[in-house]
Coordinates of C-alpha atoms and ligand atoms in Angstrom, one line a residue:
X1 CA 85.4 -23.7 -65.6
X2 CA 86.8 -27.1 -66.7
X3 CA 87.5 -27.6 -70.4
X4 CA 86.9 -31.2 -71.5
X5 CA 88.5 -31.5 -75.0
X6 CA 87.4 -34.4 -77.0
X7 CA 89.9 -35.7 -79.7
X8 CA 89.0 -36.2 -83.3
X9 CA 85.8 -37.6 -84.7
X10 CA 83.7 -36.6 -81.8
X11 CA 80.0 -36.1 -81.6
X12 CA 78.0 -34.5 -78.9
X13 CA 74.3 -35.2 -78.7
X14 CA 72.1 -33.0 -76.6
X15 CA 69.1 -35.0 -75.3
X16 CA 69.3 -38.7 -74.5
X17 CA 65.6 -39.7 -75.0
X18 CA 64.7 -42.1 -77.8
X19 CA 66.0 -40.0 -80.6
X20 CA 69.4 -39.1 -79.1
X21 CA 70.0 -42.6 -77.8
X22 CA 69.2 -44.2 -81.1
X23 CA 71.4 -41.7 -83.0
X24 CA 74.3 -42.7 -80.7
X25 CA 73.5 -46.4 -81.2
X26 CA 73.6 -46.1 -85.0
X27 CA 76.8 -44.1 -84.9
X28 CA 78.5 -46.8 -82.8
X29 CA 77.1 -49.6 -85.0
X30 CA 78.0 -48.1 -88.4
X31 CA 81.3 -46.2 -87.8
X32 CA 84.5 -47.1 -89.6
X33 CA 86.6 -44.6 -87.6
X34 CA 87.1 -44.3 -83.8
X35 CA 84.4 -42.2 -82.3
X36 CA 84.0 -40.3 -79.1
X37 CA 80.3 -39.8 -78.4
X38 CA 79.0 -37.6 -75.5
X39 CA 75.3 -37.5 -74.7
X40 CA 74.2 -34.6 -72.5
X41 CA 71.0 -35.7 -70.7
X42 CA 69.9 -34.8 -67.2
X43 CA 67.8 -38.0 -66.7
X44 CA 69.4 -40.9 -64.9
X45 CA 69.0 -43.3 -67.8
X46 CA 69.5 -42.9 -71.5
X47 CA 66.9 -44.0 -74.0
X48 CA 63.8 -43.3 -72.0
X49 CA 62.9 -39.6 -72.4
X50 CA 59.4 -38.6 -71.6
X51 CA 57.6 -41.5 -73.3
X52 CA 59.5 -44.5 -71.8
X53 CA 60.1 -43.2 -68.3
X54 CA 56.6 -44.2 -67.0
X55 CA 56.9 -47.1 -64.5
X56 CA 53.2 -48.2 -65.0
X57 CA 53.0 -51.6 -66.7
X58 CA 49.6 -50.7 -68.3
X59 CA 51.2 -47.9 -70.3
X60 CA 51.9 -49.7 -73.6
X61 CA 53.7 -48.7 -76.8
X62 CA 51.0 -48.1 -79.3
X63 CA 52.0 -50.7 -81.9
X64 CA 53.1 -54.3 -82.1
X65 CA 56.7 -55.3 -81.1
X66 CA 57.1 -56.5 -84.7
X67 CA 57.4 -52.9 -86.0
X68 CA 59.5 -51.4 -83.2
X69 CA 62.8 -53.2 -83.5
X70 CA 65.8 -50.9 -83.3
X71 CA 67.2 -52.7 -86.4
X72 CA 64.9 -52.4 -89.4
X73 CA 66.9 -55.2 -91.1
X74 CA 66.1 -57.5 -88.2
X75 CA 62.4 -56.8 -87.4
X76 CA 62.2 -59.7 -84.9
X77 CA 65.0 -58.3 -82.8
X78 CA 62.7 -56.6 -80.2
X79 CA 60.4 -59.7 -80.0
X80 CA 63.4 -61.9 -79.3
X81 CA 64.7 -59.4 -76.7
X82 CA 61.3 -59.4 -75.0
X83 CA 61.2 -63.2 -74.8
X84 CA 64.7 -63.2 -73.3
X85 CA 64.5 -60.2 -71.0
X86 CA 60.8 -59.5 -70.3
X87 CA 60.4 -62.0 -67.4
X88 CA 63.4 -60.5 -65.6
X89 CA 61.7 -57.1 -65.8
X90 CA 58.3 -58.3 -64.6
X91 CA 56.6 -58.9 -68.0
X92 CA 55.5 -62.3 -69.3
X93 CA 55.7 -62.4 -73.0
X94 CA 52.5 -63.7 -74.7
X95 CA 52.7 -66.5 -77.3
X96 CA 52.3 -64.0 -80.2
X97 CA 54.9 -61.6 -78.9
X98 CA 55.5 -60.0 -82.3
X99 CA 51.9 -58.8 -82.5
X100 CA 51.7 -57.7 -78.8
X101 CA 52.4 -54.3 -77.4
X102 CA 54.9 -54.3 -74.6
X103 CA 54.9 -51.8 -71.7
X104 CA 56.7 -48.5 -72.5
X105 CA 59.0 -48.9 -69.5
X106 CA 60.2 -52.2 -71.0
X107 CA 60.7 -50.6 -74.4
X108 CA 62.8 -47.9 -72.7
X109 CA 64.8 -50.7 -71.0
X110 CA 65.4 -52.2 -74.5
X111 CA 66.7 -48.9 -75.9
X112 CA 68.9 -48.3 -72.8
X113 CA 70.3 -51.8 -72.8
X114 CA 70.9 -51.9 -76.6
X115 CA 72.8 -48.6 -76.4
X116 CA 74.9 -49.9 -73.5
X117 CA 75.6 -53.1 -75.4
X118 CA 76.7 -51.1 -78.5
X119 CA 79.0 -49.0 -76.4
X120 CA 80.5 -52.0 -74.7
X121 CA 81.2 -53.9 -77.9
X122 CA 82.1 -50.8 -80.0
X123 CA 84.8 -51.3 -82.6
X124 CA 87.9 -49.2 -83.0
X125 CA 87.9 -48.2 -79.3
X126 CA 84.9 -45.9 -79.8
X127 CA 83.4 -44.6 -76.6
X128 CA 80.2 -43.3 -75.2
X129 CA 79.8 -41.2 -72.2
X130 CA 76.7 -39.8 -70.5
X131 CA 77.0 -36.3 -69.0
X132 CA 74.1 -36.0 -66.5
X133 CA 73.3 -32.3 -66.9
X134 CA 71.4 -29.9 -69.2
X135 CA 73.0 -28.0 -72.0
X136 CA 72.7 -24.3 -71.4
X137 CA 74.8 -22.7 -74.2
X138 CA 76.2 -23.6 -77.6
X139 CA 78.9 -21.9 -79.8
X140 CA 79.3 -23.1 -83.3
X141 CA 82.4 -22.4 -85.5
X142 CA 82.8 -24.0 -88.9
X143 CA 85.0 -26.8 -87.5
X144 CA 84.0 -27.2 -83.8
X145 CA 81.0 -27.0 -81.6
X146 CA 81.3 -26.1 -78.0
X147 CA 78.5 -26.9 -75.6
X148 CA 78.3 -25.7 -72.0
X149 CA 76.3 -27.6 -69.4
X150 CA 74.5 -26.3 -66.3
X151 CA 77.2 -28.0 -64.2
X152 CA 79.8 -25.8 -65.9
X153 CA 81.4 -28.5 -68.1
X154 CA 82.3 -27.4 -71.6
X155 CA 82.1 -30.2 -74.2
X156 CA 83.8 -29.7 -77.5
X157 CA 83.2 -31.8 -80.6
X158 CA 83.4 -32.0 -84.3
X159 CA 79.6 -32.5 -84.7
X160 CA 76.6 -31.8 -82.6
X161 CA 73.1 -33.1 -82.7
X162 CA 70.0 -31.5 -81.0
X163 CA 67.6 -34.3 -79.9
X164 CA 65.7 -32.1 -77.4
X165 CA 62.3 -33.7 -77.7
X166 CA 59.2 -31.6 -77.2
X167 CA 58.4 -28.8 -74.7
X168 CA 55.4 -28.0 -72.6
X169 CA 53.5 -24.7 -72.9
X170 CA 53.0 -22.5 -69.9
X171 CA 49.6 -23.0 -68.2
X172 CA 46.8 -20.8 -69.4
X173 CA 45.3 -18.6 -66.6
X174 CA 42.3 -21.0 -66.6
X175 CA 44.5 -24.0 -66.1
X176 CA 46.7 -22.3 -63.6
X177 CA 43.7 -22.2 -61.2
X178 CA 44.0 -26.0 -60.9
X179 CA 47.7 -26.3 -60.5
X180 CA 48.6 -27.9 -57.2
X181 CA 44.9 -28.8 -56.4
X182 CA 44.8 -32.3 -54.7
X183 CA 42.1 -33.6 -57.1
X184 CA 43.9 -32.5 -60.2
X185 CA 46.5 -34.5 -62.2
X186 CA 48.3 -32.4 -64.7
X187 CA 49.1 -35.5 -66.8
X188 CA 48.3 -39.2 -66.7
X189 CA 51.9 -40.1 -65.9
X190 CA 52.0 -38.5 -62.5
X191 CA 51.5 -41.7 -60.4
X192 CA 51.1 -39.9 -57.1
X193 CA 48.4 -37.5 -58.5
X194 CA 46.5 -40.5 -59.8
X195 CA 46.7 -42.4 -56.5
X196 CA 44.9 -39.5 -54.8
X197 CA 41.9 -39.9 -57.2
X198 CA 41.1 -43.6 -56.6
X199 CA 38.2 -42.8 -54.2
X200 CA 36.6 -40.4 -56.7
X201 CA 33.1 -41.0 -58.0
X202 CA 33.4 -39.1 -61.3
X203 CA 36.6 -38.0 -63.0
X204 CA 36.8 -35.5 -65.9
X205 CA 39.3 -36.5 -68.5
X206 CA 40.3 -33.6 -70.7
X207 CA 41.3 -34.9 -74.1
X208 CA 40.3 -38.1 -75.9
X209 CA 43.4 -39.5 -77.5
X210 CA 46.2 -41.8 -76.5
X211 CA 46.9 -40.0 -73.2
X212 CA 43.3 -40.5 -72.2
X213 CA 43.8 -44.3 -72.7
X214 CA 46.8 -44.2 -70.4
X215 CA 44.7 -42.4 -67.8
X216 CA 41.9 -44.9 -67.9
X217 CA 44.3 -47.9 -67.9
X218 CA 46.1 -46.4 -64.8
X219 CA 43.0 -45.7 -62.9
X220 CA 41.5 -49.1 -63.6
X221 CA 44.7 -50.8 -62.5
X222 CA 44.5 -48.8 -59.2
X223 CA 41.0 -50.2 -58.6
X224 CA 39.0 -47.1 -59.4
X225 CA 35.4 -48.0 -60.1
X226 CA 33.7 -44.6 -60.6
X227 CA 32.7 -42.9 -63.8
X228 CA 34.6 -41.0 -66.4
X229 CA 33.5 -38.1 -68.5
X230 CA 35.8 -37.5 -71.4
X231 CA 35.6 -34.2 -73.3
X232 CA 37.5 -32.9 -76.3
X233 CA 37.1 -29.9 -78.6
X234 CA 36.3 -32.0 -81.7
X235 CA 34.6 -34.9 -80.0
X236 CA 36.8 -37.5 -81.7
X237 CA 37.6 -40.6 -79.8
X238 CA 40.8 -42.6 -80.3
X239 CA 40.3 -46.1 -81.7
X240 CA 42.2 -49.3 -80.9
X241 CA 44.6 -50.6 -83.5
X242 CA 43.4 -53.5 -85.6
X243 CA 45.7 -55.8 -87.6
X244 CA 45.1 -54.8 -91.2
X245 CA 47.0 -54.7 -94.4
X246 CA 47.8 -51.2 -95.8
X247 CA 45.2 -50.0 -98.3
X248 CA 46.3 -49.8 -102.0
X249 CA 48.9 -47.1 -102.6
X250 CA 46.3 -44.7 -104.0
X251 CA 48.5 -41.6 -103.5
X252 CA 51.0 -43.0 -106.0
X253 CA 48.4 -42.7 -108.8
X254 CA 48.7 -39.5 -110.7
X255 CA 51.3 -37.7 -108.5
X256 CA 51.1 -36.6 -104.9
X257 CA 48.6 -33.9 -104.1
X258 CA 50.0 -30.4 -103.7
X259 CA 47.3 -28.8 -101.6
X260 CA 45.6 -29.8 -98.4
X261 CA 42.2 -29.6 -100.2
X262 CA 43.3 -32.0 -102.9
X263 CA 44.8 -34.4 -100.3
X264 CA 41.5 -34.3 -98.4
X265 CA 39.4 -35.0 -101.4
X266 CA 41.6 -37.9 -102.6
X267 CA 41.6 -39.4 -99.1
X268 CA 37.8 -39.0 -98.8
X269 CA 37.3 -40.7 -102.2
X270 CA 39.5 -43.6 -101.2
X271 CA 37.7 -43.9 -97.8
X272 CA 34.4 -44.2 -99.7
X273 CA 35.9 -46.9 -102.0
X274 CA 37.2 -48.8 -98.9
X275 CA 33.8 -48.6 -97.3
X276 CA 32.0 -49.7 -100.5
X277 CA 34.4 -52.7 -100.7
X278 CA 33.7 -53.6 -97.0
X279 CA 37.4 -53.2 -96.1
X280 CA 38.7 -51.7 -92.9
X281 CA 39.5 -48.0 -93.0
X282 CA 42.5 -48.6 -90.7
X283 CA 44.4 -49.6 -93.8
X284 CA 44.1 -46.0 -95.1
X285 CA 46.6 -44.3 -92.7
X286 CA 49.1 -47.1 -93.4
X287 CA 48.9 -46.3 -97.1
X288 CA 49.3 -42.6 -96.5
X289 CA 52.1 -42.7 -94.0
X290 CA 55.0 -43.6 -96.4
X291 CA 54.2 -40.4 -98.4
X292 CA 54.1 -38.0 -95.4
X293 CA 57.6 -36.8 -95.8
X294 CA 57.2 -36.1 -99.6
X295 CA 53.8 -34.6 -99.1
X296 CA 55.1 -32.2 -96.4
X297 CA 58.3 -31.3 -98.2
X298 CA 56.5 -30.8 -101.5
X299 CA 53.9 -28.4 -100.0
X300 CA 54.2 -24.6 -99.6
X301 CA 54.1 -23.2 -96.0
X302 CA 50.6 -21.9 -96.8
X303 CA 49.4 -25.5 -97.5
X304 CA 51.3 -26.9 -94.5
X305 CA 49.5 -24.4 -92.3
X306 CA 46.2 -25.2 -93.8
X307 CA 46.9 -28.9 -93.0
X308 CA 47.9 -28.1 -89.4
X309 CA 44.8 -25.9 -88.9
X310 CA 42.1 -28.0 -90.5
X311 CA 43.3 -31.6 -90.9
X312 CA 45.9 -32.3 -88.3
X313 CA 43.4 -33.3 -85.5
X314 CA 41.8 -35.8 -87.9
X315 CA 45.2 -37.1 -89.0
X316 CA 46.4 -37.5 -85.4
X317 CA 43.4 -39.4 -84.3
X318 CA 43.4 -41.6 -87.4
X319 CA 47.1 -42.4 -87.5
X320 CA 47.9 -42.7 -83.8
X321 CA 45.7 -45.5 -82.6
X322 CA 46.0 -47.2 -79.2
X323 CA 47.4 -50.7 -78.5
X324 CA 44.5 -53.2 -78.6
X325 CA 45.3 -54.4 -75.1
X326 CA 44.9 -50.9 -73.7
X327 CA 41.8 -50.2 -75.8
X328 CA 40.1 -53.3 -74.4
X329 CA 40.2 -51.7 -71.0
X330 CA 38.5 -48.6 -72.4
X331 CA 35.9 -50.7 -74.2
X332 CA 35.2 -52.6 -71.0
X333 CA 34.6 -49.4 -69.1
X334 CA 32.3 -48.1 -71.8
X335 CA 30.4 -51.4 -71.8
X336 CA 30.0 -51.0 -68.0
X337 CA 28.4 -47.6 -68.8
X338 CA 31.1 -45.8 -66.7
X339 CA 32.5 -43.7 -69.5
X340 CA 30.7 -41.0 -71.4
X341 CA 32.5 -39.0 -74.1
X342 CA 31.6 -36.0 -76.3
X343 CA 32.5 -32.7 -77.7
X344 CA 32.8 -29.8 -75.3
X345 CA 34.8 -26.7 -74.6
X346 CA 36.1 -25.8 -71.2
X347 CA 35.2 -22.3 -70.2
X348 CA 36.6 -22.3 -66.7
X349 CA 37.2 -24.0 -63.4
X350 CA 36.4 -23.2 -59.9
X351 CA 37.6 -25.2 -56.9
X352 CA 36.3 -26.2 -53.5
X353 CA 38.1 -28.4 -51.0
X354 CA 37.5 -31.8 -52.7
X355 CA 35.6 -30.7 -55.8
X356 CA 36.4 -29.1 -59.0
X357 CA 33.6 -27.4 -60.8
X358 CA 34.0 -27.1 -64.6
X359 CA 32.1 -24.8 -66.8
X360 CA 31.6 -26.7 -70.1
X361 CA 30.2 -25.4 -73.4
X362 CA 28.3 -28.3 -74.9
X363 CA 26.8 -27.4 -78.3
X364 CA 24.9 -24.1 -77.6
X365 CA 24.5 -24.9 -73.8
X366 CA 26.7 -24.0 -70.9
X367 CA 26.8 -26.6 -68.1
X368 CA 28.5 -26.4 -64.7
X369 CA 29.5 -29.8 -63.5
X370 CA 31.3 -30.9 -60.4
X371 CA 33.9 -33.6 -60.4
X372 CA 36.0 -35.1 -57.6
X373 CA 38.9 -35.6 -60.0
X374 CA 40.3 -34.0 -63.1
X375 CA 43.1 -35.5 -65.3
X376 CA 44.5 -33.4 -68.1
X377 CA 45.1 -35.8 -70.9
X378 CA 45.8 -33.3 -73.7
X379 CA 49.5 -34.3 -73.9
X380 CA 50.3 -30.6 -74.3
X381 CA 53.1 -29.8 -76.7
X382 CA 54.6 -26.5 -77.6
X383 CA 56.3 -26.6 -81.0
X384 CA 56.9 -22.9 -81.6
X385 CA 60.5 -22.3 -80.6
X386 CA 60.0 -18.6 -80.4
X387 CA 57.6 -19.2 -77.5
X388 CA 59.5 -21.9 -75.6
X389 CA 60.8 -20.7 -72.2
X390 CA 63.5 -23.4 -71.8
X391 CA 66.9 -21.6 -71.2
X392 CA 68.8 -23.6 -73.8
X393 CA 66.2 -23.1 -76.5
X394 CA 66.0 -19.3 -75.6
X395 CA 69.8 -19.2 -75.9
X396 CA 69.9 -20.9 -79.3
X397 CA 67.3 -18.5 -80.7
X398 CA 68.8 -15.4 -79.0
X399 CA 72.3 -16.1 -80.3
X400 CA 70.9 -16.8 -83.8
X401 CA 72.6 -20.2 -84.0
X402 CA 69.1 -21.6 -85.0
X403 CA 65.9 -19.9 -86.2
X404 CA 62.3 -20.9 -85.7
X405 CA 60.8 -22.7 -88.7
X406 CA 58.5 -20.5 -90.8
X407 CA 55.5 -22.8 -90.0
X408 CA 55.9 -22.2 -86.3
X409 CA 56.9 -25.9 -85.8
X410 CA 60.4 -26.5 -84.5
X411 CA 63.5 -25.0 -86.2
X412 CA 64.7 -24.4 -89.7
X413 CA 66.9 -27.0 -91.4
X414 CA 67.7 -28.5 -94.7
X415 CA 65.5 -31.4 -95.8
X416 CA 68.4 -33.7 -94.5
X417 CA 68.3 -32.0 -91.0
X418 CA 71.3 -29.7 -91.1
X419 CA 70.3 -26.6 -89.0
X420 CA 70.1 -23.2 -90.5
X421 CA 71.1 -20.1 -88.6
X422 CA 69.4 -16.7 -88.3
X423 CA 71.3 -15.4 -91.3
X424 CA 70.2 -18.3 -93.5
X425 CA 73.5 -20.1 -93.4
X426 CA 73.5 -23.9 -93.2
X427 CA 75.6 -25.3 -90.3
X428 CA 78.0 -27.9 -91.5
X429 CA 78.3 -29.6 -88.1
X430 CA 75.0 -28.9 -86.3
X431 CA 72.0 -31.1 -87.0
X432 CA 68.8 -32.0 -85.3
X433 CA 66.6 -35.1 -85.0
X434 CA 63.0 -35.7 -84.0
X435 CA 60.6 -33.0 -82.7
X436 CA 62.8 -30.0 -83.5
X437 CA 62.4 -31.0 -87.2
X438 CA 58.6 -31.1 -87.3
X439 CA 58.5 -28.0 -89.6
X440 CA 60.9 -29.7 -92.0
X441 CA 59.6 -33.3 -91.8
X442 CA 56.1 -33.4 -90.2
X443 CA 56.0 -36.9 -88.7
X444 CA 59.2 -36.6 -86.7
X445 CA 57.9 -37.8 -83.4
X446 CA 57.2 -41.5 -83.6
X447 CA 59.5 -44.4 -83.1
X448 CA 59.6 -45.6 -86.8
X449 CA 60.2 -42.1 -88.2
X450 CA 62.9 -41.3 -85.6
X451 CA 64.6 -44.6 -86.2
X452 CA 64.9 -43.8 -89.9
X453 CA 66.1 -40.3 -89.2
X454 CA 68.7 -41.6 -86.8
X455 CA 70.1 -44.0 -89.4
X456 CA 70.2 -41.3 -92.1
X457 CA 71.8 -38.8 -89.6
X458 CA 74.4 -41.3 -88.4
X459 CA 75.4 -42.0 -92.0
X460 CA 75.6 -38.3 -92.9
X461 CA 77.9 -37.6 -89.9
X462 CA 80.0 -40.7 -90.6
X463 CA 80.4 -39.8 -94.2
X464 CA 82.2 -36.6 -93.1
X465 CA 84.6 -38.6 -90.9
X466 CA 85.3 -41.5 -93.1
X467 CA 88.4 -41.2 -95.3
X468 CA 87.7 -41.7 -99.0
X469 CA 89.5 -44.8 -100.3
X470 CA 91.1 -44.7 -103.7
X471 CA 92.0 -47.8 -105.7
Ligands
FAD501 C1 53.6 -40.4 -73.3 C2 54.1 -40.7 -74.6 C3 54.0 -41.9 -75.2 C4 54.5 -42.2 -76.5 N1 54.3 -43.4 -77.0 C5 54.7 -43.7 -78.3 C6 54.5 -45.0 -78.8 O1 54.0 -45.9 -78.2 N2 55.0 -45.2 -80.1 C7 55.6 -44.2 -80.8 O2 56.0 -44.4 -82.0 N3 55.8 -43.0 -80.3 C8 55.4 -42.7 -79.0 N4 55.5 -41.4 -78.5 C9 56.2 -40.4 -79.3 C10 57.6 -40.1 -78.8 O3 57.6 -38.7 -78.9 C11 58.7 -40.8 -79.4 O4 58.5 -42.2 -79.4 C12 60.1 -40.6 -78.7 O5 60.1 -41.1 -77.4 C13 60.5 -39.2 -78.7 O6 61.8 -39.1 -78.3 P1 62.7 -37.8 -78.3 O7 64.1 -38.2 -78.0 O8 62.5 -37.0 -79.6 O9 62.1 -36.9 -77.2 P2 62.1 -37.1 -75.6 O10 61.7 -38.5 -75.2 O11 61.2 -36.0 -75.1 O12 63.6 -36.9 -75.2 C14 64.2 -35.6 -75.2 C15 65.3 -35.6 -74.1 O13 66.0 -34.4 -74.2 C16 66.4 -34.0 -73.0 N5 66.7 -32.5 -73.0 C17 65.8 -31.5 -73.3 N6 66.5 -30.3 -73.2 C18 67.8 -30.6 -72.9 C19 68.9 -29.9 -72.6 N7 68.9 -28.5 -72.7 N8 70.1 -30.5 -72.3 C20 70.1 -31.9 -72.2 N9 69.0 -32.7 -72.4 C21 67.9 -32.0 -72.7 C22 65.2 -34.3 -72.1 O14 65.5 -34.5 -70.7 C23 64.7 -35.6 -72.7 O15 65.1 -36.8 -72.1 C24 55.1 -41.1 -77.2 C25 55.2 -39.9 -76.7 C26 54.8 -39.6 -75.4 C27 55.0 -38.3 -74.8

C-alpha cells in the first residue's frame, strides 16, 4: 500500500460531481494560504456527475443561464462563457442567451473548465489533483483524515468533504423482471436503450416529472413518431417554466409557519389571492424558496416527515419546472395527440419477445396494456443511508464515522454541515455538501443551493487554515 502524504492545509473531497467540483473551485478562489486539494472521483471528468454527463443536446438545464453562473457576484458569467465557448462545443447561443437554457453537457463543460482554470491560475502555489478511483474507507482523527481508495492509495488531509451525490435503490422484484429486456430503458439517459425503442408504436413512460421531459425530448430527437402513455402515482404533470417575478414575500408576514399544516394553509391562501389577482402561480415557489432552509431547520422531525409524506410530491412538481425549450417539445407531442397522461399505479409486468405487458390500476379498474417500449422516468433516489448498498457508505455507517439522519434523509450534521458521528460527537474536520445533507437542509440538490453551500463550506474550511492577523 502506497502512502501519499499531503503537506499542510490539505483538503480531500470525495465525489467530483457538481458539488465536489464547485467546493474545490471556491476553495481555490478564496484561499489566502497555500492549499493542496485532492478530489477522489472515478469518472473521467470533474464537474459532471450524474446530471451533466449526458451527451444528448436536448437534455437541458432546467433554468435560464442567468441564474446558474458559478459566481453569484457575476450573474452574467455563464452567459458570457456560453457565447464564447458554445459554438466550439456544438451549441449556437440564441440572442437572449441569459434567458435560455443550455444543454446539460455544456453546463458540465463549463464547471469542468472553470475548475481547471481556477487550478491553473491558483495563487500561492495551490494545487488540485484528481484521483480517478472510488473512496472505500475513511479514518478520522481529530487532526487528520485518511481516505483509502479502491486502487489502494491512501490520501491524508487536514479536512475532508463528502460530496457523494445521490444513490439508486435496488430494483423491486416487479422492476427486476424488466431488467435487461431489450424494450426497457432503466432511465432516460441510457442512449443505447433509447435507440432500440425508436421503431416502437407506443411507449410507456413511468413518471411524469423532469426525467419524463428528457425521455420525450430524446425520443423525438431520434425520430420516434409513435405514442406515449405517461403514468404517475399522483397524476401530476410537470409544467414548463415561465418568466415570472417572485410573488410577494407572504411567508415573512407574521413569522414562518412551524407545522406542515400551517405551511399548507398559508400557501393555499396565497395561491387563492394570486389567482384572484389574475397573476401567475409560478411566482409562488419563487417566494417560498428563499425560506426553505429556515422552514426546514425550524421544524421538528415529526413535521419534516409530515412534509415529506404529504407535501413533498406537490412541492417537487411545483418548484422543479422544465426548461421552456424542452417543454415545447412535450406540448407539441400533446397537440399531435400522441401523449396521454394520467394517474395510475403499476401492479406488475410480464414480458414477451418484443412486448411488455403492464398491469395498471387506474382508479378502481385494473387494465393490462401491452407496450413495445417502457422507459423508467422516476429518477429513483435512495436517501436513507442505512439502506444504501454502496461499499463506502456502508463502511462509513458501520464504523460509526457518520450516522443516518433521524428523518431517514442523508446523514446527521450540524446546520453548517459538520458531520456528527455515531456517538453524537461533531467532527471538526469532516463535512458534507449536497445530497447527504438533505435531512439537515432539505433543498440540497439543486445548482443554486449547492453553489451557496460550496461558498459557505469553503469559507468555513479556510477560516480554520487562515492565520489570525493582529494589529
Ligand atoms: C438528470 C439530472 C438532471 C438535473 N438537472 C438539474 C438542473 O437542470 N438544475 C439543477 O439545479 N439541478 C439539476 N439536477 C440536480 C443535481 O442533483 C445537481 O444539479 C448536481 O448535479 C448534484 O451534484 P452532486 O455533486 O451533489 O451529485 P452527483 O452529480 O451525483 O455527483 C456525485 C459524484 O460522487 C461520486 N462518488 C460517489 N461515491 C463515491 C466514492 N465512494 N468515491 C468517489 N466518488 C464517489 C460519483 O461518481 C459522482 O460523480 C439534476 C439531477 C439529475 C440527476
